[in-house]
Amino acid sequence: MLKLRLLFSSLIIVIALFFSAISAATEKEYMLKAGFLYNFARFANWETPTYANGNFTMCSPDKAFIDIADSALTKRSIKKRPLINKHIKLNNSSLKQCDIVFITSKTYQDWIKTPSLTFQNILLVGESDGFIENNGHIRFFLSSGKVRFEISPKNLKSSGLTISSKVLRLARVVDS
């Protein structure tokens, strides 16, 4: 009985450590992606900037990502506008206040299920397969254990956006 209890306790500790490591890896990956988003915004150009409340607003329907982005991107500005991170619902009224939207793999299916959303003049970044084909602009992917990204200049242009050739040189350029 004592051996069984010891085995059970050991198993619980191993499981807790495993999920703790996964959580830490996800947090590190989201911090890295928040940094990428910040730089994408710095090197992107909007034909008609929104200037919502005088801020540059980075949005996501994933609250966990927004919490991490808040800690990673404190006191930053983009194009002389203070950067704020905002958790949103996927609807047109929420999107009107966003300059950039990050669709995580957790929120991708919700994004797909709402085709009536208007993303004109909003930089769309995601991390799921099929994101570019569904009118996304930039998609993160992992290659050899590193975060990489692909860009669709065609999708950017159709939304009234362009991105610096410096960023395009670092990306895998795709046409959807």
PDB file of C-alpha atoms in Angstrom, residues 41-42 44-57 78-81 95-100 119-123 159-162:
ATOM      1  CA  ALA A  41       3.584  46.975 -36.796  1.00  0.00           C
ATOM      2  CA  ARG A  42       6.689  49.174 -36.886  1.00  0.00           C
ATOM      3  CA  ALA A  44       3.893  48.048 -41.844  1.00  0.00           C
ATOM      4  CA  ASN A  45       2.117  50.949 -43.498  1.00  0.00           C
ATOM      5  CA  TRP A  46      -1.595  51.619 -43.379  1.00  0.00           C
ATOM      6  CA  GLU A  47      -3.138  53.522 -46.292  1.00  0.00           C
ATOM      7  CA  THR A  48      -5.601  55.017 -43.833  1.00  0.00           C
ATOM      8  CA  PRO A  49      -4.331  54.872 -40.223  1.00  0.00           C
ATOM      9  CA  THR A  50      -7.142  54.556 -37.665  1.00  0.00           C
ATOM     10  CA  TYR A  51      -5.720  56.597 -34.779  1.00  0.00           C
ATOM     11  CA  ALA A  52      -8.347  55.120 -32.453  1.00  0.00           C
ATOM     12  CA  ASN A  53      -8.114  57.142 -29.228  1.00  0.00           C
ATOM     13  CA  GLY A  54      -4.634  58.269 -30.261  1.00  0.00           C
ATOM     14  CA  ASN A  55      -3.268  54.792 -29.462  1.00  0.00           C
ATOM     15  CA  PHE A  56      -1.929  51.952 -31.563  1.00  0.00           C
ATOM     16  CA  THR A  57      -4.065  48.991 -30.566  1.00  0.00           C
ATOM     17  CA  ILE A  78       4.395  52.518 -32.678  1.00  0.00           C
ATOM     18  CA  LYS A  79       4.567  55.432 -35.089  1.00  0.00           C
ATOM     19  CA  LYS A  80       4.590  57.838 -32.121  1.00  0.00           C
ATOM     20  CA  ARG A  81       1.371  56.331 -30.735  1.00  0.00           C
ATOM     21  CA  LEU A  95     -12.424  45.181 -34.548  1.00  0.00           C
ATOM     22  CA  LYS A  96     -12.964  48.874 -35.378  1.00  0.00           C
ATOM     23  CA  GLN A  97     -10.612  49.833 -32.552  1.00  0.00           C
ATOM     24  CA  CYS A  98      -7.785  47.492 -33.658  1.00  0.00           C
ATOM     25  CA  ASP A  99      -4.739  48.215 -35.809  1.00  0.00           C
ATOM     26  CA  ILE A 100      -3.416  44.651 -35.607  1.00  0.00           C
ATOM     27  CA  PHE A 119     -10.685  43.455 -41.661  1.00  0.00           C
ATOM     28  CA  GLN A 120     -10.053  46.407 -43.949  1.00  0.00           C
ATOM     29  CA  ASN A 121      -7.108  48.449 -42.679  1.00  0.00           C
ATOM     30  CA  ILE A 122      -6.223  45.870 -39.981  1.00  0.00           C
ATOM     31  CA  LEU A 123      -3.035  43.783 -39.990  1.00  0.00           C
ATOM     32  CA  SER A 159      -6.679  45.225 -46.994  1.00  0.00           C
ATOM     33  CA  GLY A 160      -4.968  48.567 -47.626  1.00  0.00           C
ATOM     34  CA  LEU A 161      -1.615  47.631 -46.084  1.00  0.00           C
ATOM     35  CA  THR A 162       1.994  47.260 -47.172  1.00  0.00           C
TER      36      THR A 162
END
